[in-house]
Each structure stands twice: as C-alpha cells, then as structure tokens.
Amino acid sequence: MTTKEKELTQYIDNLGLQYFSGKEVLNSIWRVRGDVKNTLPPKTKWKNIEQALRVVDQLRGIVGVPITISSSYRSEKYNAVCGGAKFSQHKMFKALDIQCKSLLPSVIHNRITRLRNDGEFEGGLGIYRTFVHIDTRGANADWSGV
C-alpha cells in the first residue's frame, strides 16, 4: 500500500464509522474500465466524502444487513469511460453507489429517502437496477436509471 493509500485509509478510519472502513472505500476506488485505471482523490477532496459515508453508515445500522460501496471517487478519465455525468458528484468525492445482496435497491432507496426527508442530508438519490446512488451535493435531486 502506498503512503497516500495509507493516509486515505487512516483518514476514513478516523471518522469513527461503525460499519465501514477506509480499506472498503479504497477498494471502491481501485477500479479499471478498459485501459483506464481510476486514481485516488486529491487530498483536498477527502473531507467531501464524510457526510455521505456517515449517512450510509447510519443506513447500514437501520437495515441491519451488509451494504457494499461499489463506487466512490472517480477521476475525470475514469468517470468518462463509466459513462458518468459531466458534473458527476463522484468526481468531487461526494457520492457513493451502494449495493446490498439481501435487499432490493428499491428498499434501500426508500430507507435512504426517509433519512433525507428527516433532514440527515441534502443531496441526490438515484435508483438503478442493481444499486442506489447517494450524494451530498447540498440540494435534493432524484432520478431513476431503472
């Protein structure tokens, strides 16, 4: 593990999350699509992911079953090959795509919508066939990719 990887992992571990570790977030970053390998987020963006991680950690406690982070930070190049939006919150390290093997995306989406409605965060929620997107852009937005 590189020094920067260790620093990011430790940064996330120091957030005091109950269910998610820095290593899990790091694993969601190291992806390859075609010949494009994703990169680590710049240190200046690390703080951006805190609120989304706290919300998903809270969600994990509510649903009582494991949740996997399938995508977090995306570099400009990696986001492009993923077909991500031009202004994707993933590029700002403010977004997570999450999956749960034992619950349908619709169930996860409904529970996280309740958290947003209860004022836990302001941001975007997208539901897809196999995952749910959450971001903390500061304004509510909803869409379906189903």
Backbone as a printed PyTorch tensor [residue, N CA C, xyz], in Angstrom:
tensor([[[  0.8420,  -1.1730,   0.0000],
         [  0.0000,   0.0000,   0.0000],
         [  0.9000,   1.2530,   0.0000]],

        [[  0.5710,   2.2040,  -0.8650],
         [  1.3670,   3.4220,  -0.9330],
         [  1.0980,   4.3150,   0.2780]],

        [[  1.9330,   5.2970,   0.4520],
         [  1.7630,   6.2390,   1.5610],
         [  0.4270,   6.9660,   1.4490]],

        [[  0.0760,   7.4010,   0.2560],
         [ -1.1900,   8.1240,   0.0720],
         [ -2.3880,   7.2060,   0.3440]],

        [[ -2.2990,   5.9420,  -0.0700],
         [ -3.3670,   4.9850,   0.2090],
         [ -3.5190,   4.7970,   1.7200]],

        [[ -2.3910,   4.6650,   2.4120],
         [ -2.4310,   4.5160,   3.8730],
         [ -3.0420,   5.7440,   4.5300]],

        [[ -2.6630,   6.9240,   4.0510],
         [ -3.1920,   8.1640,   4.6200],
         [ -4.7040,   8.2730,   4.4290]],

        [[ -5.1970,   7.9370,   3.2320],
         [ -6.6350,   7.9930,   2.9770],
         [ -7.3740,   6.9610,   3.8260]],

        [[ -6.8240,   5.7580,   3.9050],
         [ -7.4380,   4.7140,   4.7190],
         [ -7.5200,   5.1530,   6.1740]],

        [[ -6.4530,   5.7050,   6.6910],
         [ -6.4290,   6.1680,   8.0820],
         [ -7.3920,   7.3330,   8.2890]],

        [[ -7.4570,   8.2320,   7.3260],
         [ -8.3790,   9.3640,   7.4080],
         [ -9.8130,   8.8640,   7.5840]],

        [[-10.2050,   7.9110,   6.7550],
         [-11.5740,   7.3750,   6.8280],
         [-11.7730,   6.5780,   8.1080]],

        [[-10.7930,   5.7750,   8.4860],
         [-10.9030,   5.0180,   9.7340],
         [-11.0650,   5.9510,  10.9390]],

        [[-10.4570,   7.1130,  10.8800],
         [-10.5450,   8.0700,  11.9850],
         [-11.8870,   8.7890,  12.0640]],

        [[-12.7790,   8.5540,  11.0960],
         [-14.1030,   9.1680,  11.1480],
         [-14.9880,   8.5090,  12.2070]],

        [[-14.5850,   7.3320,  12.6740],
         [-15.3530,   6.6450,  13.7080],
         [-16.6290,   5.9960,  13.1990]],

        [[-16.6240,   5.5690,  11.9520],
         [-17.7910,   4.8860,  11.3940],
         [-17.9360,   3.5160,  12.0370]],

        [[-19.1520,   3.0860,  12.1920],
         [-19.3880,   1.7900,  12.8330],
         [-19.2320,   0.6250,  11.8610]],

        [[-19.6490,   0.8300,  10.6080],
         [-19.7310,  -0.3030,   9.6880],
         [-18.7740,  -0.2580,   8.4930]],

        [[-18.1520,   0.8630,   8.2350],
         [-17.3150,   0.9750,   7.0470],
         [-15.8900,   1.3580,   7.4180]],

        [[-14.9530,   0.8140,   6.6660],
         [-13.5310,   1.0770,   6.9250],
         [-12.9050,   1.8130,   5.7440]],

        [[-11.7660,   2.3770,   6.0020],
         [-11.0170,   3.0330,   4.9410],
         [-10.6550,   2.0790,   3.8210]],

        [[-10.3620,   0.8400,   4.1850],
         [ -9.9990,  -0.1570,   3.1710],
         [-11.1620,  -0.4120,   2.2110]],

        [[-12.3880,  -0.4410,   2.7390],
         [-13.5550,  -0.6450,   1.8740],
         [-13.7070,   0.5020,   0.8760]],

        [[-13.5030,   1.7190,   1.3490],
         [-13.6030,   2.8750,   0.4610],
         [-12.4820,   2.8160,  -0.5760]],

        [[-11.2940,   2.4840,  -0.1420],
         [-10.1620,   2.3580,  -1.0620],
         [-10.4670,   1.3180,  -2.1430]],

        [[-11.0520,   0.1980,  -1.7510],
         [-11.4070,  -0.8450,  -2.7200],
         [-12.4290,  -0.3530,  -3.7340]],

        [[-13.3020,   0.5890,  -3.3200],
         [-14.3010,   1.1210,  -4.2500],
         [-13.6840,   2.1000,  -5.2500]],

        [[-12.4880,   2.5490,  -4.9620],
         [-11.7980,   3.4930,  -5.8440],
         [-10.9620,   2.7540,  -6.8840]],

        [[-10.2550,   1.6950,  -6.4650],
         [ -9.3520,   0.9950,  -7.3790],
         [-10.1340,   0.1520,  -8.3700]],

        [[-10.5690,   0.7840,  -9.4330],
         [-11.3130,   0.1150, -10.4900],
         [-10.6220,   0.3870, -11.8290]],

        [[-10.8660,  -0.5120, -12.7620],
         [-10.3280,  -0.3680, -14.1160],
         [-11.4650,  -0.6110, -15.0880]],

        [[-11.5680,   0.2460, -16.0820],
         [-12.5460,   0.0850, -17.1540],
         [-11.7990,   0.2200, -18.4590]],

        [[-11.7930,  -0.8380, -19.2460],
         [-10.9980,  -0.8100, -20.4730],
         [ -9.5300,  -0.6520, -20.1050]],

        [[ -8.8970,   0.3740, -20.6370],
         [ -7.4960,   0.6150, -20.3030],
         [ -7.3270,   1.8060, -19.3560]],

        [[ -8.4230,   2.2310, -18.7270],
         [ -8.3740,   3.3790, -17.8110],
         [ -8.4850,   2.8970, -16.3700]],

        [[ -7.4500,   3.2090, -15.5970],
         [ -7.4380,   2.8750, -14.1750],
         [ -7.7960,   4.1300, -13.3800]],

        [[ -8.7320,   4.0080, -12.4620],
         [ -9.1060,   5.1210, -11.6110],
         [ -7.9170,   5.5250, -10.7340]],

        [[ -7.9590,   6.7240, -10.1910],
         [ -6.9010,   7.2190,  -9.3210],
         [ -7.4790,   7.5840,  -7.9560]],

        [[ -6.6070,   7.8350,  -7.0120],
         [ -7.0480,   8.3020,  -5.7000],
         [ -7.5100,   9.7510,  -5.8040]],

        [[ -8.4560,  10.1400,  -4.9600],
         [ -8.8660,  11.5480,  -4.9600],
         [ -7.7560,  12.4200,  -4.3860]],

        [[ -7.6740,  13.6560,  -4.8480],
         [ -6.7180,  14.5790,  -4.2360],
         [ -7.0760,  14.7750,  -2.7630]],

        [[ -6.0800,  14.9890,  -1.9420],
         [ -6.2860,  15.1580,  -0.5030],
         [ -7.2560,  16.3030,  -0.2060]],

        [[ -7.2880,  17.3060,  -1.0570],
         [ -8.1930,  18.4450,  -0.8630],
         [ -9.6660,  18.0550,  -0.9500]],

        [[ -9.9630,  16.8780,  -1.4970],
         [-11.3520,  16.4210,  -1.6350],
         [-11.7490,  15.3920,  -0.5780]],

        [[-10.8380,  14.9370,   0.2360],
         [-11.1570,  13.8710,   1.1880],
         [-12.3070,  14.2340,   2.1060]],

        [[-12.3540,  15.4430,   2.5840],
         [-13.4040,  15.8550,   3.5080],
         [-14.7900,  15.7690,   2.8650]],

        [[-14.8510,  15.8830,   1.5450],
         [-16.1260,  15.8640,   0.8230],
         [-16.9280,  14.5900,   1.0370]],

        [[-16.2740,  13.4670,   1.2750],
         [-16.9750,  12.1880,   1.3570],
         [-17.5290,  11.8950,   2.7480]],

        [[-17.1290,  12.6530,   3.7360],
         [-17.5130,  12.3670,   5.1190],
         [-19.0180,  12.2450,   5.3190]],

        [[-19.7920,  13.2210,   4.8520],
         [-21.2300,  13.1850,   5.1120],
         [-21.8930,  11.9840,   4.4390]],

        [[-21.5370,  11.7000,   3.2060],
         [-22.1330,  10.5470,   2.5150],
         [-21.7940,   9.2540,   3.2530]],

        [[-20.5640,   9.1270,   3.7190],
         [-20.1830,   7.9230,   4.4740],
         [-20.9620,   7.8180,   5.7780]],

        [[-21.1570,   8.9330,   6.4610],
         [-21.9150,   8.9090,   7.7180],
         [-23.3750,   8.5060,   7.4770]],

        [[-23.9560,   8.9880,   6.4000],
         [-25.3470,   8.6350,   6.0750],
         [-25.4490,   7.1470,   5.7470]],

        [[-24.5360,   6.6450,   4.9410],
         [-24.5780,   5.2240,   4.5620],
         [-24.2720,   4.3420,   5.7780]],

        [[-23.4160,   4.7950,   6.6600],
         [-23.1410,   4.0640,   7.8990],
         [-24.4060,   4.0030,   8.7590]],

        [[-25.1090,   5.1160,   8.8520],
         [-26.3740,   5.1510,   9.5930],
         [-27.3980,   4.2210,   8.9360]],

        [[-27.4840,   4.2540,   7.6170],
         [-28.3900,   3.3830,   6.8700],
         [-28.0950,   1.9160,   7.1620]],

        [[-26.8160,   1.5590,   7.1970],
         [-26.4210,   0.1750,   7.4830],
         [-26.9440,  -0.2780,   8.8480]],

        [[-26.9050,   0.6070,   9.8240],
         [-27.4410,   0.2850,  11.1380],
         [-28.9480,   0.1010,  11.1140]],

        [[-29.6280,   0.8570,  10.2850],
         [-31.0900,   0.7720,  10.1790],
         [-31.5220,  -0.5240,   9.5070]],

        [[-30.8780,  -0.8730,   8.3890],
         [-31.3210,  -2.0630,   7.6470],
         [-30.8150,  -3.3590,   8.2690]],

        [[-29.7270,  -3.2930,   9.0160],
         [-29.2460,  -4.4660,   9.7350],
         [-28.6030,  -5.5480,   8.8890]],

        [[-28.2440,  -5.2140,   7.6600],
         [-27.5710,  -6.1770,   6.7840],
         [-26.4180,  -5.4560,   6.0660]],

        [[-25.4110,  -6.2090,   5.6330],
         [-24.2580,  -5.5790,   4.9760],
         [-24.6250,  -4.7780,   3.7310]],

        [[-23.9490,  -3.6760,   3.5650],
         [-24.0450,  -2.8220,   2.3790],
         [-22.6340,  -2.7150,   1.8100]],

        [[-22.5300,  -2.7790,   0.5010],
         [-21.2480,  -2.6700,  -0.1750],
         [-21.1800,  -1.3430,  -0.9270]],

        [[-20.0530,  -0.6750,  -0.8210],
         [-19.8000,   0.5280,  -1.6140],
         [-19.1650,   0.0720,  -2.9200]],

        [[-19.8830,   0.2430,  -4.0100],
         [-19.3590,  -0.2220,  -5.2990],
         [-18.6440,   0.8740,  -6.0730]],

        [[-18.9010,   2.1370,  -5.7310],
         [-18.2180,   3.2410,  -6.4020],
         [-18.1920,   4.4400,  -5.4690]],

        [[-17.0640,   5.1390,  -5.4550],
         [-16.9650,   6.3760,  -4.6820],
         [-16.2830,   7.4140,  -5.5840]],

        [[-15.0390,   7.7400,  -5.3340],
         [-14.3510,   8.7290,  -6.1610],
         [-14.1070,   8.1930,  -7.5680]],

        [[-14.2660,   9.0900,  -8.5450],
         [-13.9050,   8.7790,  -9.9320],
         [-13.0870,   9.9300, -10.5040]],

        [[-11.9500,   9.6060, -11.0670],
         [-11.1730,  10.6240, -11.7740],
         [-11.9550,  11.0530, -13.0200]],

        [[-11.5440,  12.1460, -13.5930],
         [-12.2010,  12.6580, -14.8100],
         [-12.2120,  11.5910, -15.9100]],

        [[-11.0540,  10.9800, -16.1680],
         [-10.9560,   9.9700, -17.2260],
         [-11.7970,   8.7390, -16.9020]],

        [[-11.7200,   8.2860, -15.6460],
         [-12.4680,   7.0850, -15.2740],
         [-13.9720,   7.3500, -15.3480]],

        [[-14.3990,   8.5060, -14.8960],
         [-15.8160,   8.8530, -14.9660],
         [-16.3020,   8.8380, -16.4130]],

        [[-15.4910,   9.3310, -17.3180],
         [-15.8710,   9.3710, -18.7330],
         [-16.0760,   7.9620, -19.2910]],

        [[-15.1610,   7.0300, -18.9910],
         [-15.3250,   5.6730, -19.5270],
         [-16.4620,   4.9150, -18.8520]],

        [[-16.8660,   5.3630, -17.6650],
         [-18.0160,   4.7590, -16.9720],
         [-19.3410,   5.2850, -17.5170]],

        [[-19.2710,   6.3220, -18.3410],
         [-20.4960,   6.9490, -18.8330],
         [-21.1190,   7.8590, -17.7860]],

        [[-20.3050,   8.3040, -16.8220],
         [-20.7970,   9.1760, -15.7580],
         [-21.1710,  10.5600, -16.2750]],

        [[-22.0180,  11.2260, -15.5050],
         [-22.4680,  12.5710, -15.8620],
         [-21.2890,  13.5410, -15.8930]],

        [[-21.3950,  14.5580, -16.7320],
         [-20.3270,  15.5520, -16.8680],
         [-20.0150,  16.2100, -15.5300]],

        [[-21.0410,  16.4900, -14.7430],
         [-20.8520,  17.1350, -13.4470],
         [-21.0650,  16.1410, -12.3020]],

        [[-20.6560,  14.9150, -12.5060],
         [-20.8360,  13.8410, -11.5190],
         [-20.2620,  14.2180, -10.1550]],

        [[-21.0340,  13.9330,  -9.1260],
         [-20.5850,  14.1610,  -7.7540],
         [-19.4830,  13.1800,  -7.3700]],

        [[-19.3570,  12.0810,  -8.1090],
         [-18.2580,  11.1410,  -7.8680],
         [-16.9100,  11.8360,  -8.0970]],

        [[-16.8400,  12.7320,  -9.0710],
         [-15.5870,  13.4350,  -9.3610],
         [-15.2020,  14.3850,  -8.2260]],

        [[-16.1790,  14.8030,  -7.4500],
         [-15.9290,  15.6870,  -6.3080],
         [-15.7110,  14.8980,  -5.0190]],

        [[-15.8360,  13.5680,  -5.0870],
         [-15.7450,  12.6680,  -3.9280],
         [-16.8730,  12.9710,  -2.9330]],

        [[-18.0710,  13.2240,  -3.5030],
         [-19.2630,  13.4910,  -2.7030],
         [-20.3440,  12.4420,  -2.9380]],

        [[-20.0050,  11.3410,  -3.6200],
         [-21.0210,  10.3630,  -4.0000],
         [-20.5700,   8.9410,  -3.7300]],

        [[-21.5620,   8.1140,  -3.4420],
         [-21.3490,   6.6790,  -3.2620],
         [-22.4240,   5.9260,  -4.0230]],

        [[-22.0430,   4.8460,  -4.6680],
         [-23.0050,   3.8890,  -5.1990],
         [-22.9540,   2.7050,  -4.2560]],

        [[-24.1220,   2.2820,  -3.7950],
         [-24.1810,   1.2150,  -2.7990],
         [-25.0700,   0.0790,  -3.2640]],

        [[-24.7260,  -1.1170,  -2.7960],
         [-25.4720,  -2.3260,  -3.1300],
         [-25.6730,  -3.1520,  -1.8720]],

        [[-26.7140,  -3.9480,  -1.9040],
         [-26.9930,  -4.8520,  -0.7910],
         [-27.5010,  -6.1600,  -1.3760]],

        [[-26.8100,  -7.2410,  -1.0840],
         [-27.1830,  -8.5370,  -1.6500],
         [-28.5340,  -9.0330,  -1.1580]],

        [[-28.9180,  -8.6570,   0.0580],
         [-30.1470,  -9.2130,   0.6300],
         [-31.3540,  -8.2700,   0.5710]],

        [[-31.1800,  -7.0690,   0.0220],
         [-32.3010,  -6.1360,  -0.1170],
         [-32.3200,  -5.5550,  -1.5250]],

        [[-33.5040,  -5.3960,  -2.0670],
         [-33.6480,  -4.7900,  -3.3890],
         [-33.2370,  -3.3190,  -3.3430]],

        [[-32.7370,  -2.8010,  -4.4460],
         [-32.4170,  -1.3730,  -4.4900],
         [-33.5990,  -0.4850,  -4.0860]],

        [[-34.8130,  -0.8890,  -4.4150],
         [-35.9860,  -0.0860,  -4.0480],
         [-36.1330,   0.0370,  -2.5340]],

        [[-35.8080,  -1.0110,  -1.8020],
         [-35.8880,  -0.9640,  -0.3370],
         [-34.8180,  -0.0210,   0.2120]],

        [[-33.6010,  -0.1610,  -0.2850],
         [-32.5010,   0.7230,   0.1360],
         [-32.8510,   2.1800,  -0.2030]],

        [[-33.3460,   2.4000,  -1.4010],
         [-33.7140,   3.7500,  -1.8310],
         [-34.7890,   4.3410,  -0.9200]],

        [[-35.8040,   3.5670,  -0.5830],
         [-36.8690,   4.0610,   0.2990],
         [-36.3240,   4.4390,   1.6740]],

        [[-35.4540,   3.6190,   2.2190],
         [-34.8960,   3.8960,   3.5510],
         [-33.9970,   5.1320,   3.5410]],

        [[-33.2040,   5.2650,   2.5060],
         [-32.3080,   6.4230,   2.4610],
         [-33.0890,   7.7040,   2.1400]],

        [[-34.1870,   7.5710,   1.4010],
         [-35.0680,   8.7250,   1.1610],
         [-35.6600,   9.2110,   2.4750]],

        [[-36.0210,   8.2780,   3.3460],
         [-36.5370,   8.6710,   4.6700],
         [-35.4940,   9.4550,   5.4490]],

        [[-34.2400,   9.0110,   5.3920],
         [-33.1700,   9.7440,   6.0780],
         [-33.0500,  11.1680,   5.5230]],

        [[-33.1210,  11.2910,   4.2270],
         [-33.0390,  12.6240,   3.6260],
         [-34.2470,  13.4690,   4.0240]],

        [[-35.4290,  12.8620,   3.9920],
         [-36.6430,  13.5830,   4.3880],
         [-36.6080,  14.0060,   5.8520]],

        [[-35.8940,  13.2450,   6.6730],
         [-35.7410,  13.5740,   8.0970],
         [-34.6510,  14.6210,   8.3370]],

        [[-34.0330,  15.1080,   7.2630],
         [-33.0410,  16.1670,   7.3840],
         [-31.6240,  15.7060,   7.6660]],

        [[-31.3360,  14.4140,   7.4680],
         [-29.9850,  13.9020,   7.7210],
         [-28.9730,  14.4020,   6.6890]],

        [[-29.4410,  14.7290,   5.5010],
         [-28.5560,  15.2600,   4.4590],
         [-29.3990,  15.8790,   3.3590]],

        [[-28.7470,  16.6960,   2.5300],
         [-29.3390,  17.2100,   1.3050],
         [-28.4790,  16.7040,   0.1640]],

        [[-29.1230,  16.0980,  -0.8070],
         [-28.3330,  15.5820,  -1.9110],
         [-29.1510,  14.7860,  -2.8910]],

        [[-28.4280,  14.1360,  -3.7640],
         [-29.0530,  13.3760,  -4.8300],
         [-29.2340,  11.9130,  -4.4810]],

        [[-30.3400,  11.3690,  -4.9700],
         [-30.6140,   9.9380,  -4.8330],
         [-31.0330,   9.4010,  -6.1890]],

        [[-30.3360,   8.3890,  -6.6350],
         [-30.6760,   7.7370,  -7.8890],
         [-30.8600,   6.2540,  -7.6510]],

        [[-31.8730,   5.6910,  -8.2690],
         [-32.0950,   4.2500,  -8.1450],
         [-31.8420,   3.6000,  -9.5030]],

        [[-31.1100,   2.5060,  -9.4550],
         [-30.7550,   1.7450, -10.6440],
         [-31.1460,   0.2850, -10.4260]],

        [[-30.9910,  -0.5040, -11.4330],
         [-31.3960,  -1.9150, -11.3520],
         [-30.6650,  -2.6770, -10.2510]],

        [[-29.3740,  -2.3910, -10.0410],
         [-28.5970,  -3.1720,  -9.0780],
         [-27.9990,  -2.3610,  -7.9320]],

        [[-28.1810,  -1.0430,  -7.9470],
         [-27.5620,  -0.2310,  -6.8990],
         [-28.3350,   1.0650,  -6.6830]],

        [[-27.9470,   1.7750,  -5.6410],
         [-28.5060,   3.0890,  -5.3200],
         [-27.3490,   4.0810,  -5.2430]],

        [[-27.5560,   5.2530,  -5.8070],
         [-26.5860,   6.3390,  -5.7490],
         [-27.0290,   7.3260,  -4.6750]],

        [[-26.0870,   7.7650,  -3.8540],
         [-26.3260,   8.8390,  -2.9000],
         [-25.1960,   9.8530,  -3.0470]],

        [[-25.5730,  11.1270,  -3.0300],
         [-24.5410,  12.1510,  -2.9840],
         [-24.9780,  13.2730,  -2.0500]],

        [[-24.0080,  14.0630,  -1.6570],
         [-24.2700,  15.1410,  -0.7050],
         [-23.9370,  16.4840,  -1.3450]],

        [[-24.5890,  16.7490,  -2.4480],
         [-24.3410,  17.9680,  -3.2300],
         [-24.8760,  19.2230,  -2.5510]],

        [[-25.7500,  19.0610,  -1.5540],
         [-26.2880,  20.2240,  -0.8560],
         [-27.6560,  20.6650,  -1.3210]],

        [[-28.1830,  20.0330,  -2.3460],
         [-29.5220,  20.2820,  -2.8400],
         [-30.1320,  18.9440,  -3.2390]],

        [[-31.4130,  18.7640,  -2.9880],
         [-32.0350,  17.4890,  -3.2910],
         [-32.2830,  17.3330,  -4.7860]],

        [[-32.0420,  16.1220,  -5.2710],
         [-32.2790,  15.7510,  -6.6600],
         [-32.6200,  14.2640,  -6.6640]],

        [[-33.4930,  13.8680,  -7.5570],
         [-33.9160,  12.4680,  -7.6650],
         [-33.9530,  12.0550,  -9.1310]],

        [[-33.5810,  10.8070,  -9.3920],
         [-33.6810,  10.2650, -10.7300],
         [-33.7130,   8.7450, -10.6620]],

        [[-34.0900,   8.1700, -11.7780],
         [-34.1280,   6.7110, -11.8930],
         [-33.3790,   6.2940, -13.1360]],

        [[-32.5150,   5.3210, -12.9550],
         [-31.8040,   4.7480, -14.0910],
         [-32.3150,   3.3350, -14.3720]],

        [[-33.4970,   3.0300, -13.8340],
         [-34.0720,   1.6850, -13.9920],
         [-34.7480,   1.5770, -15.3270]]])
